PDB file of C-alpha atoms in Angstrom:
ATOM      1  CA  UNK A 663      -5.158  10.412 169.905  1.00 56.00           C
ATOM      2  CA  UNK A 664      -7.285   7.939 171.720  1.00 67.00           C
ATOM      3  CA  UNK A 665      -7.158  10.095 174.873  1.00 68.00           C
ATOM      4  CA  UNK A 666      -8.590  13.199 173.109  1.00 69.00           C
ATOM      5  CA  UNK A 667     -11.652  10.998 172.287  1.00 72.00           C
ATOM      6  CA  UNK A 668     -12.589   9.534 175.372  1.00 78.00           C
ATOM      7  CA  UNK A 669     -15.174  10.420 177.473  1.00 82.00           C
ATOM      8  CA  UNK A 670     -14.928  12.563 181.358  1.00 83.00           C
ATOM      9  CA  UNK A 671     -15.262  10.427 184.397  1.00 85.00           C
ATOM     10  CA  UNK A 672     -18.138  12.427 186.023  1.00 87.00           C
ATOM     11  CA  UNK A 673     -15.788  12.018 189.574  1.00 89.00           C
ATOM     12  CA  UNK A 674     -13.435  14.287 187.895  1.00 90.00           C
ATOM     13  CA  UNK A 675     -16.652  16.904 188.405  1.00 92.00           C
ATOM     14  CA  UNK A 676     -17.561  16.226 192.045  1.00 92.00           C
ATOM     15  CA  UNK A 677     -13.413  16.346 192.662  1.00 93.00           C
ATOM     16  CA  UNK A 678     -13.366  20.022 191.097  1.00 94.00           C
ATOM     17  CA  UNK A 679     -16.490  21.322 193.366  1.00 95.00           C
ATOM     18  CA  UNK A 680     -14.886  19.640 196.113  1.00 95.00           C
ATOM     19  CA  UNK A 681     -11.777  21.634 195.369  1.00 95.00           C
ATOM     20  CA  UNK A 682     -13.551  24.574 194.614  1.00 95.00           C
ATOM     21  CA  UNK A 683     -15.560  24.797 197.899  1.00 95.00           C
ATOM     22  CA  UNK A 684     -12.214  24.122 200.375  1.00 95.00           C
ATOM     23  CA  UNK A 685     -11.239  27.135 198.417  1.00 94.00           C
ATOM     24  CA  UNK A 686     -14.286  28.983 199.594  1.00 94.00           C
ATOM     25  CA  UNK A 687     -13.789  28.111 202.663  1.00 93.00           C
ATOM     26  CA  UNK A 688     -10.057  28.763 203.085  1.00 92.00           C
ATOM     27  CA  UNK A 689     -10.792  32.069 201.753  1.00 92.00           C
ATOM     28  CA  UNK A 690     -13.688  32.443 204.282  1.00 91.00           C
ATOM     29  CA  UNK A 691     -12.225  31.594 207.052  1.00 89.00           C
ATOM     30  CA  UNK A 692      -8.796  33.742 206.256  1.00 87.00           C
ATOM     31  CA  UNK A 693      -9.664  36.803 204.300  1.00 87.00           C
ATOM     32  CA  UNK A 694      -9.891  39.539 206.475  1.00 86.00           C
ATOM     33  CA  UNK A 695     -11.808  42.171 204.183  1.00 89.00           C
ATOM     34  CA  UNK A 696     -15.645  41.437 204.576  1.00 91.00           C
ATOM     35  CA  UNK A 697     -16.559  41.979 200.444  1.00 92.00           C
ATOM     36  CA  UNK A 698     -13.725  39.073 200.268  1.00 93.00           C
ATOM     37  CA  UNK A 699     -15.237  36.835 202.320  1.00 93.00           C
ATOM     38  CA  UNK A 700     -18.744  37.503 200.922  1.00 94.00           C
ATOM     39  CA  UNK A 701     -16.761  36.260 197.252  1.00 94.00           C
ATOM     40  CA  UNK A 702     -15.615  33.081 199.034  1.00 95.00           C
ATOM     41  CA  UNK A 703     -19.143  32.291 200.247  1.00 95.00           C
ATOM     42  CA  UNK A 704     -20.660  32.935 196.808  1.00 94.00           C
ATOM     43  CA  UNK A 705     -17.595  30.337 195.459  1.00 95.00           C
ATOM     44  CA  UNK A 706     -18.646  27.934 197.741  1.00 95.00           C
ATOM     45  CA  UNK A 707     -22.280  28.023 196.246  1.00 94.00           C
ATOM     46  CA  UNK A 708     -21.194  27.516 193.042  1.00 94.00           C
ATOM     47  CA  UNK A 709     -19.063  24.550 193.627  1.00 95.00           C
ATOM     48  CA  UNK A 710     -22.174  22.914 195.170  1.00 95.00           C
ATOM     49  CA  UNK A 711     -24.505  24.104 192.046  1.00 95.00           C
ATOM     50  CA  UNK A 712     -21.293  22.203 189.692  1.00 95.00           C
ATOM     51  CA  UNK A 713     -21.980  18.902 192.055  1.00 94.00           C
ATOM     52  CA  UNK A 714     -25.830  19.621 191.889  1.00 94.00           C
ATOM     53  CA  UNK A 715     -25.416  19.763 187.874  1.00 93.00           C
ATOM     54  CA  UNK A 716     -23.540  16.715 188.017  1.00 92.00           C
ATOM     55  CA  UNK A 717     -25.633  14.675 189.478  1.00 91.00           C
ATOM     56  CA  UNK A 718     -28.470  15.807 187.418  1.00 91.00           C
ATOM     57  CA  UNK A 719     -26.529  14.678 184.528  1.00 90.00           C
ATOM     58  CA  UNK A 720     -26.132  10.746 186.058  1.00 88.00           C
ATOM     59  CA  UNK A 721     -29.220  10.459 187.228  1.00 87.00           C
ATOM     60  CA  UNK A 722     -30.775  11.719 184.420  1.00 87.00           C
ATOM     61  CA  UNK A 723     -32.793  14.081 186.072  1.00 87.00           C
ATOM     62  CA  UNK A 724     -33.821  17.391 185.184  1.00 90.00           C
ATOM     63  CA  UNK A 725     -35.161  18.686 188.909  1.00 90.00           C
ATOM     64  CA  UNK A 726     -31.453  18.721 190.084  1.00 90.00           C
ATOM     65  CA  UNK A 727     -30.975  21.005 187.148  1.00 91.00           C
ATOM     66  CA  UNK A 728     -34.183  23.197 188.382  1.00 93.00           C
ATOM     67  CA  UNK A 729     -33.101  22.986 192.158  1.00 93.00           C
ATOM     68  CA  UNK A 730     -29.790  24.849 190.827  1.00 94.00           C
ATOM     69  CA  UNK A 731     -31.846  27.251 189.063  1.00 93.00           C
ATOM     70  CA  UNK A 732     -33.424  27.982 192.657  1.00 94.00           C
ATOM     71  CA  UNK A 733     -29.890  28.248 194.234  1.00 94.00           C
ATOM     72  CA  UNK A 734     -28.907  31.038 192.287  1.00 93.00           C
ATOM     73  CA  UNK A 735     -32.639  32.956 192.552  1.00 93.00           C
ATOM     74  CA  UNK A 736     -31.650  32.509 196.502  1.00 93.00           C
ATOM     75  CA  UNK A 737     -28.153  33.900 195.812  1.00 93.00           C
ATOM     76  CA  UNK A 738     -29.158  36.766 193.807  1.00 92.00           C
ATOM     77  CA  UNK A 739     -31.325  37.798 196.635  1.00 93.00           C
ATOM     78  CA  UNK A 740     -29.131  37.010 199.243  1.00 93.00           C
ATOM     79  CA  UNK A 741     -26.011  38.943 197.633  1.00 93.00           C
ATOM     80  CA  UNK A 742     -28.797  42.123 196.892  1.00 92.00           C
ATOM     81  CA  UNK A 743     -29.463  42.226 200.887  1.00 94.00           C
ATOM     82  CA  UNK A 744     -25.842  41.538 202.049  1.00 93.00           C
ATOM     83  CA  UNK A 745     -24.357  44.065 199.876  1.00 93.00           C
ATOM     84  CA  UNK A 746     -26.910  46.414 201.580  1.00 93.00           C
ATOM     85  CA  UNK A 747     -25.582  45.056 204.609  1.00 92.00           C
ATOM     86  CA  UNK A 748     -22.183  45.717 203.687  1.00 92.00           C
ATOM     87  CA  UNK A 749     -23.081  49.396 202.849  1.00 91.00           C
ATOM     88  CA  UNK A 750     -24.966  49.980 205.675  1.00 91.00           C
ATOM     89  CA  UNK A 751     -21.602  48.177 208.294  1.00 90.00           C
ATOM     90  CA  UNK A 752     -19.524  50.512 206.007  1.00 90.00           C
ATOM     91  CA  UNK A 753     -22.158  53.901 206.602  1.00 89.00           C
ATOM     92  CA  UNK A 754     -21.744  52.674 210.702  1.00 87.00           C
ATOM     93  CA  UNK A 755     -18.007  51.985 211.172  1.00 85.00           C
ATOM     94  CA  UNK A 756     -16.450  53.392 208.306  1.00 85.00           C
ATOM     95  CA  UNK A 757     -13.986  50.414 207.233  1.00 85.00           C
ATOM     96  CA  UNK A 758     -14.432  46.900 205.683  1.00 85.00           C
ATOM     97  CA  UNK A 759     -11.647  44.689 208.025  1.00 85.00           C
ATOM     98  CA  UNK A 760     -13.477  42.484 209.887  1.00 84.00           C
ATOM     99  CA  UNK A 761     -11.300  42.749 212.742  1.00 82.00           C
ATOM    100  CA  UNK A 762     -12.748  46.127 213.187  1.00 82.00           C
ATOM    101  CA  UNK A 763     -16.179  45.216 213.375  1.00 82.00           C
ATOM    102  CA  UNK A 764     -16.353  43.330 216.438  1.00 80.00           C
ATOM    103  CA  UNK A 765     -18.978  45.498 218.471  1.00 80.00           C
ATOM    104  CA  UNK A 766     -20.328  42.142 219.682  1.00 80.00           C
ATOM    105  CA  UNK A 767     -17.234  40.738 220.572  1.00 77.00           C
ATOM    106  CA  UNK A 768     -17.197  43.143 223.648  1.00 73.00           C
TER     107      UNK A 768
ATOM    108  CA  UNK B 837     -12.123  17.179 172.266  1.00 77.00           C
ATOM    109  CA  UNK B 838     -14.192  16.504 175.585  1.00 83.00           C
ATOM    110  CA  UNK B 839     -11.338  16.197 177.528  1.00 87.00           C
ATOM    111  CA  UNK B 840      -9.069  19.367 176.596  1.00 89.00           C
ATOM    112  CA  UNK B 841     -12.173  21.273 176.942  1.00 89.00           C
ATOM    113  CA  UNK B 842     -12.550  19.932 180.573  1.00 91.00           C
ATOM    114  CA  UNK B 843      -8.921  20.205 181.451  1.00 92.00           C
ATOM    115  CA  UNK B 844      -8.622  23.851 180.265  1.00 94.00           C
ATOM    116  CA  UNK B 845     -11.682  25.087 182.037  1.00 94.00           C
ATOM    117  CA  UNK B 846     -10.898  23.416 185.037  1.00 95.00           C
ATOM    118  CA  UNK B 847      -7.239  25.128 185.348  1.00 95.00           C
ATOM    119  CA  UNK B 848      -9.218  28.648 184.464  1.00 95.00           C
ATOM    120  CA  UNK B 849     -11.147  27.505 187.484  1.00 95.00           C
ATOM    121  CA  UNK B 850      -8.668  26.608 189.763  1.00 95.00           C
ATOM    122  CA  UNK B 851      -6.895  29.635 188.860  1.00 96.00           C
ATOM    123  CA  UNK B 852      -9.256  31.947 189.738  1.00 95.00           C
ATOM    124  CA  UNK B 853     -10.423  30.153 192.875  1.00 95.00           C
ATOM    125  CA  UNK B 854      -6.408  30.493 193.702  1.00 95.00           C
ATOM    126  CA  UNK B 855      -6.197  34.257 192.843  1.00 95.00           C
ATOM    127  CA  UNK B 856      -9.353  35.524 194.641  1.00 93.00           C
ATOM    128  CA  UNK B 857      -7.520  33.933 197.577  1.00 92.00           C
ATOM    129  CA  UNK B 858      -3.899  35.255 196.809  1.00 92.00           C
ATOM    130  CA  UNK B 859      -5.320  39.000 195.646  1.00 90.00           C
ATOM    131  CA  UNK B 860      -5.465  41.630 198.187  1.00 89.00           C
ATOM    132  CA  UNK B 861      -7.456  44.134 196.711  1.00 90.00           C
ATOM    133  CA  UNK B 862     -10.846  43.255 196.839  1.00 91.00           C
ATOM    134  CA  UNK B 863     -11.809  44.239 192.873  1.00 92.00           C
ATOM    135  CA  UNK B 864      -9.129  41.624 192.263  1.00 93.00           C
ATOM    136  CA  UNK B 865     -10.692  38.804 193.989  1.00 93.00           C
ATOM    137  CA  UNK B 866     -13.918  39.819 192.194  1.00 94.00           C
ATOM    138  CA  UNK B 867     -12.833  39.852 188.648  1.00 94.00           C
ATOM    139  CA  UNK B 868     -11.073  36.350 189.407  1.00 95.00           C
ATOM    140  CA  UNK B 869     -14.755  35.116 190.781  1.00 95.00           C
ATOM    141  CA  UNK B 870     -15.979  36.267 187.251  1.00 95.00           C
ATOM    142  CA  UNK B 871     -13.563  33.853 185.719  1.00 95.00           C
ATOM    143  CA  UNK B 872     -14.786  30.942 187.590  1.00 95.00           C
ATOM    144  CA  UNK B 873     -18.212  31.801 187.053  1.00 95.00           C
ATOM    145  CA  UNK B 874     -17.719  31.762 183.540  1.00 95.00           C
ATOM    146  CA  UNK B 875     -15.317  28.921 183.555  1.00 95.00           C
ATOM    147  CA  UNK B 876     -18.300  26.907 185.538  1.00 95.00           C
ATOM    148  CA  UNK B 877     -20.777  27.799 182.868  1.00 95.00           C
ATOM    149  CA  UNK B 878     -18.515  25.581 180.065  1.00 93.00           C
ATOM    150  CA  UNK B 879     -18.436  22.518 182.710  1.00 93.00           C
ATOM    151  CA  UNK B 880     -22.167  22.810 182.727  1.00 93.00           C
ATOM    152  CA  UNK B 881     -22.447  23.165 178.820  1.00 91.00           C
ATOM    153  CA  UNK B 882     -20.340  19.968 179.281  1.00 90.00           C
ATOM    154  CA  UNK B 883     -22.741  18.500 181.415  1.00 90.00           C
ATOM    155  CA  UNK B 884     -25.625  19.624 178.818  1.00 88.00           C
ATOM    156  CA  UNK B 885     -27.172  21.647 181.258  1.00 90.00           C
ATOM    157  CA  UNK B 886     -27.899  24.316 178.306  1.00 90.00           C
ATOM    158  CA  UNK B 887     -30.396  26.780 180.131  1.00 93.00           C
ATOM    159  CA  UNK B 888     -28.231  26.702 183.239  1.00 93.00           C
ATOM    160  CA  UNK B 889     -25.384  27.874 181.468  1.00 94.00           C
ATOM    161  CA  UNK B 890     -27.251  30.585 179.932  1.00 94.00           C
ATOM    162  CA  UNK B 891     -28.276  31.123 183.387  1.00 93.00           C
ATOM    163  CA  UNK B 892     -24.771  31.337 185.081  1.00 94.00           C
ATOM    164  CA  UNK B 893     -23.713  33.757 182.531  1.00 95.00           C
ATOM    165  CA  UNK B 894     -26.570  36.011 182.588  1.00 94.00           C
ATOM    166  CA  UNK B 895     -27.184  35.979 186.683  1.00 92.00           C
ATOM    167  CA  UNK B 896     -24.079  35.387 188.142  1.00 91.00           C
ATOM    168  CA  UNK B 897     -21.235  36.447 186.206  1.00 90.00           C
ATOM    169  CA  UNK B 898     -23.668  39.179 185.148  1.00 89.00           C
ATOM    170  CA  UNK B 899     -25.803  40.327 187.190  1.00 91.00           C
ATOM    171  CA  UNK B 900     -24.519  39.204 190.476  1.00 92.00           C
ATOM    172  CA  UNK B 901     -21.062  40.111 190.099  1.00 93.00           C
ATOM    173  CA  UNK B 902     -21.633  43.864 188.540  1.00 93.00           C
ATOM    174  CA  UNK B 903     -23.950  44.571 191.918  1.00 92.00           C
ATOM    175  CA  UNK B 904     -20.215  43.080 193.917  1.00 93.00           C
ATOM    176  CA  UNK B 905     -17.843  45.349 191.409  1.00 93.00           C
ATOM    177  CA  UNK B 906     -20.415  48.081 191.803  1.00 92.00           C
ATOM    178  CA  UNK B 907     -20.234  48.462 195.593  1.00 92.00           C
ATOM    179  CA  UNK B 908     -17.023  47.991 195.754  1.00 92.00           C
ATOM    180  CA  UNK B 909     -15.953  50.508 193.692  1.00 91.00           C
ATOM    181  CA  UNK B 910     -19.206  52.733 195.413  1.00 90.00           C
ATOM    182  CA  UNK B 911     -17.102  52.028 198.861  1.00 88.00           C
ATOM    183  CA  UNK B 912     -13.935  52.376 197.224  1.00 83.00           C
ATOM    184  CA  UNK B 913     -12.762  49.698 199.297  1.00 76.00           C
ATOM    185  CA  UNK B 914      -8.725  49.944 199.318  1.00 76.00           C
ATOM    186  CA  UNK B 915      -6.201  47.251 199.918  1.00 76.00           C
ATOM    187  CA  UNK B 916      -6.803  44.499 202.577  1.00 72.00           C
ATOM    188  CA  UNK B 917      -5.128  44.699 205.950  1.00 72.00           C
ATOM    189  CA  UNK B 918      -2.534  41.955 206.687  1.00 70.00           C
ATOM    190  CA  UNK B 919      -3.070  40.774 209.712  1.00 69.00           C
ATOM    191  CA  UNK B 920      -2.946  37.437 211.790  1.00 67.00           C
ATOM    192  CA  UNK B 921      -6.540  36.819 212.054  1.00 66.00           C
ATOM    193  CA  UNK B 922      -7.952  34.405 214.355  1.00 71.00           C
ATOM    194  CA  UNK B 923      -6.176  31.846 216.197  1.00 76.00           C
ATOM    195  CA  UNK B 924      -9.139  29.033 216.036  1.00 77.00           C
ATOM    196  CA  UNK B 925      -9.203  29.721 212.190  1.00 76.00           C
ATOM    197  CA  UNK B 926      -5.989  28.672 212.018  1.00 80.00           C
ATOM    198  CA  UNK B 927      -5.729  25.720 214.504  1.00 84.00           C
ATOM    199  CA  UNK B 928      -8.994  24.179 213.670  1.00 88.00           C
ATOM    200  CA  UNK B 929     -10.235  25.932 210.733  1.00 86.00           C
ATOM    201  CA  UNK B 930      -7.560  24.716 208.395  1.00 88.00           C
ATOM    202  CA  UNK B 931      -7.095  21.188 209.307  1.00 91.00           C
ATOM    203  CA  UNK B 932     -10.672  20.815 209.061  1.00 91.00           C
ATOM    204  CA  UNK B 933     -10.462  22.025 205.866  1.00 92.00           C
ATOM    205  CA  UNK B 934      -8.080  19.608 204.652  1.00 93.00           C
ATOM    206  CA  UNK B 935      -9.956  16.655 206.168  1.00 94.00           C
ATOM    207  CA  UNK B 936     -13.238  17.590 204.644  1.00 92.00           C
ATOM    208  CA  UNK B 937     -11.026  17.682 201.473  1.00 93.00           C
ATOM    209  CA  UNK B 938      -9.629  14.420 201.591  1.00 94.00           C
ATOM    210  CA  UNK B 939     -12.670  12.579 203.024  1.00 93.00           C
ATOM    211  CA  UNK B 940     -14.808  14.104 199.868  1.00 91.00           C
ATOM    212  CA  UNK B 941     -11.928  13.258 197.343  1.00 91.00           C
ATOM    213  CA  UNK B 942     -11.745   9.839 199.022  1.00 92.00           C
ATOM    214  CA  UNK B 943     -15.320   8.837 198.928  1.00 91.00           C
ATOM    215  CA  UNK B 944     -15.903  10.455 195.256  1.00 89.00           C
ATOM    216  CA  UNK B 945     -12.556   8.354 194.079  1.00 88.00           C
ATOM    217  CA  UNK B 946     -14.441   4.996 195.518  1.00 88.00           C
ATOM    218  CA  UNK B 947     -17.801   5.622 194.656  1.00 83.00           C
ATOM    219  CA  UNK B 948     -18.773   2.562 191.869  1.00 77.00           C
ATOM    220  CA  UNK B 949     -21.372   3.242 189.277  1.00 75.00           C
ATOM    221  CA  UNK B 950     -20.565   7.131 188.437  1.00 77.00           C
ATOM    222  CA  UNK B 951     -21.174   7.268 184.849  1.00 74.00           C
ATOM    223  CA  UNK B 952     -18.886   9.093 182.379  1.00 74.00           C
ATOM    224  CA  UNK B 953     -20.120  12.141 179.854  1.00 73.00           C
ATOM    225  CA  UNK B 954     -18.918  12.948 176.471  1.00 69.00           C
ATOM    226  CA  UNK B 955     -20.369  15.726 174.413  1.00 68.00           C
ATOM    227  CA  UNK B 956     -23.515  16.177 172.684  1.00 66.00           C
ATOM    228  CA  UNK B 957     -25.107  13.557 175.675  1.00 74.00           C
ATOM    229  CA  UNK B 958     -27.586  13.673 178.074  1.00 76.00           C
ATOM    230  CA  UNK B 959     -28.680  17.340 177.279  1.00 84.00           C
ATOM    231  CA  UNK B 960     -31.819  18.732 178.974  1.00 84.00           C
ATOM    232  CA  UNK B 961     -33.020  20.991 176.450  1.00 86.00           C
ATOM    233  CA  UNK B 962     -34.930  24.143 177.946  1.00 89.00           C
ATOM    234  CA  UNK B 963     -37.994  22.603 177.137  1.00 90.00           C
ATOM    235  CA  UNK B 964     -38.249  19.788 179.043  1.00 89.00           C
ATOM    236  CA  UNK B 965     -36.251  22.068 182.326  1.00 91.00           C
ATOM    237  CA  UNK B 966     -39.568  24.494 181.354  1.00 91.00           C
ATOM    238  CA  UNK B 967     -42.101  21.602 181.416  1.00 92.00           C
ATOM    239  CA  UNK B 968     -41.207  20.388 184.830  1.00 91.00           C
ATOM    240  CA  UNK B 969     -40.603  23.707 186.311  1.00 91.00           C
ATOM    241  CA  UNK B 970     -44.211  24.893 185.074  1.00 93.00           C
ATOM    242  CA  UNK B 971     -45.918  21.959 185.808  1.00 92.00           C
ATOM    243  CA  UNK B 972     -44.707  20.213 189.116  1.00 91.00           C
ATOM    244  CA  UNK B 973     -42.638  22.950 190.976  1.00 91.00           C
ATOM    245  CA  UNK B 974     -45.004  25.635 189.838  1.00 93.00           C
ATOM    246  CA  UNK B 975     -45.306  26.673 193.474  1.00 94.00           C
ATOM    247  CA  UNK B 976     -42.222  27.068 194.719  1.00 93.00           C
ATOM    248  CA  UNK B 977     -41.427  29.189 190.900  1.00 92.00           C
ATOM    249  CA  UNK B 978     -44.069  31.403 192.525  1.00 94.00           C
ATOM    250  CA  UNK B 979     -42.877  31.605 195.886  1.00 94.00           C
ATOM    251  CA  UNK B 980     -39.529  32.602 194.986  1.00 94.00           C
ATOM    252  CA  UNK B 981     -40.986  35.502 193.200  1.00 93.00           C
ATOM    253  CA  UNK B 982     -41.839  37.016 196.612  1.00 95.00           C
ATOM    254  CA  UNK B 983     -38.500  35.931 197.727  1.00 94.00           C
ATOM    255  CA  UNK B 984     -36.805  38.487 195.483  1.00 93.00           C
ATOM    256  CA  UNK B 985     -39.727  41.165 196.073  1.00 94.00           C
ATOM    257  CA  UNK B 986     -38.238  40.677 199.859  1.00 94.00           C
ATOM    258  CA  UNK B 987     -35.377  40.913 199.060  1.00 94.00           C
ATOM    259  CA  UNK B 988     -35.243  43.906 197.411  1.00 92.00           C
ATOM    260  CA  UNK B 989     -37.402  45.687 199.942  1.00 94.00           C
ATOM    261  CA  UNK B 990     -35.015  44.929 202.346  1.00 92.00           C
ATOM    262  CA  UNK B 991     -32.042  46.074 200.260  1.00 91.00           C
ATOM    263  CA  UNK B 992     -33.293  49.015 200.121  1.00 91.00           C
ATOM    264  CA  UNK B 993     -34.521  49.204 203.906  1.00 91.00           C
ATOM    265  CA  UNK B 994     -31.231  48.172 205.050  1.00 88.00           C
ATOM    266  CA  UNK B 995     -28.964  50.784 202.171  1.00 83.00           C
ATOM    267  CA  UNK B 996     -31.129  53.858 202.765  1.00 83.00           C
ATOM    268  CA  UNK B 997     -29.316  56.618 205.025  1.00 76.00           C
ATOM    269  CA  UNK B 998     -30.368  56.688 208.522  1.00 67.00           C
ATOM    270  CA  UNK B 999     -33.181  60.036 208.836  1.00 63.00           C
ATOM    271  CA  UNK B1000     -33.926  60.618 205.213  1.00 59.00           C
ATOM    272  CA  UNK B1001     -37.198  59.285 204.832  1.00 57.00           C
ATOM    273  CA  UNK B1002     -38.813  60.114 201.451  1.00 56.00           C
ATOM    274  CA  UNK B1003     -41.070  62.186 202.836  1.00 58.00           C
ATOM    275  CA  UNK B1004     -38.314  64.172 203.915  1.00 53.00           C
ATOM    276  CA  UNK B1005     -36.896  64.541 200.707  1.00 51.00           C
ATOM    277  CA  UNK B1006     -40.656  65.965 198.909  1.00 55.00           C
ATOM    278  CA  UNK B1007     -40.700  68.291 201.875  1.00 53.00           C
ATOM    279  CA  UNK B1008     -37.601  69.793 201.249  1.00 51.00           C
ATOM    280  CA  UNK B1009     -37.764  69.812 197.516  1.00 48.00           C
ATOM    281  CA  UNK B1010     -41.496  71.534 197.568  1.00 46.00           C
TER     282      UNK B1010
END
């Protein structure tokens, strides 16, 4: 019952976001629907916010904790545009592959 | 106590993270994303970042993720396409992947002096997040504000149909 007791190593923390954001970018880099890959890239800000929090919690400092607070104003804004993106793409071309979209690949 | 808490939201993590990748249908992937959301919020109650779980709740799995569910269901977005994707995703993409990977576990598994937590320590209470924010960063707080007025002007700049100005739409309802 010792186990149950003891404290986390805070590494175990930074290995999970690190985890977490190879995931994002797997899934970024290989999903071929474009709300998908929007997901992965909101994942991958979220595993750096759990490394951000982290941090904040060693160091004992509370601004890491406010800079996260930041990251997800930014993302809120960012995921308001690019969804208007994505509706807009969708209005234009009519599907959500990726491999479709590739007006400027021509 | 610490510990099972930290194992079992981790696996919820992991387990989303795994399923938005395995899932093909889009609403899928998103509803996993709400479990690691949510699953993150715990690790930062963990971490006794109190406000910023409140925070990930409210904004992210909340906010953030109905506006994904919403348009996805708006664009009734269907069942993703198999296909072979790009070649230099696969032949660099993914090996750089796993590099990045083990170079990050690597250096986190050797750094010395990373402190432990256990619960109930180190908790920044809302008050002292709300001091510094008001006081020091009081700018930036501001700034941001504009940000998101931006931000929503252009959502709406960029979602509007093509032609239908609102002036449009008095003229023909007069």
């Amino acid at each position: 019952m010792n186990f149950l007791t003891q404290p986390v190593p805070l590494s175990w923390f930074l290995l999970l976001s690190a985890v977490l954001f190879s995931l994002g970018v797997v899934g970024f880099l290989f999903k071929r629907n474009i709300i998908t890959v929007f997901l992965s890239i909101e994942l991958m800000l979220n595993a750096v916010n759990l490394s951000f929090v982290t941090f904040a919690h060693q160091w004992h400092a509370v601004k890491g904790q406010i800079f996260v607070f930041f990251v997800m104003m930014v993302a809120a804004a960012e995921a308001a545009v690019g969804l208007a993106i994505i509706i807009a793409i969708f209005r234009a071309r009519g599907t959500l592959a990726i491999d479709r979209i590739d007006l400027m690949k021509r | 106590m610490h510990v099972i808490l930290f194992a079992l939201f981790a696996v919820f993590c992991l387990a989303g993270a795994i399923n938005l990748l395995v899932q093909t249908h889009p609403i899928n992937s998103a509803l996993s994303l709400i479990v690691v959301m949510t699953s993150l919020a715990v690790m930062y109650l963990l971490l006794g970042a109190e406000f910023l779980a409140a925070a990930q709740v409210i904004v992210y799995a909340g906010a953030v993720m109905v506006l994904f569910t919403f348009v996805i269901m708006l664009l009734n977005a269907g069942r993703e396409e198999r296909t072979r994707g790009s070649s230099v995703a696969r032949t660099i993409g993914l090996p750089a992947v796993v590099v990045i990977l083990a170079v990050l576990a690597t250096i986190i598994l050797h750094v010395q002096g990373l402190g432990n937590t256990s619960l109930g320590q180190g908790i920044t209470t809302t008050e002292e997040l709300s001091t510094v924010l008001f006081h020091e960063l009081l700018l930036p707080f501001e700034v941001t504000s504009v940000l998101i007025l931006i931000a929503i002007l252009g959502a709406v700049a960029l979602a509007r149909v093509e032609g239908s100005s609102p002036d449009d739409a008095e003229r023909t309802g007069q």
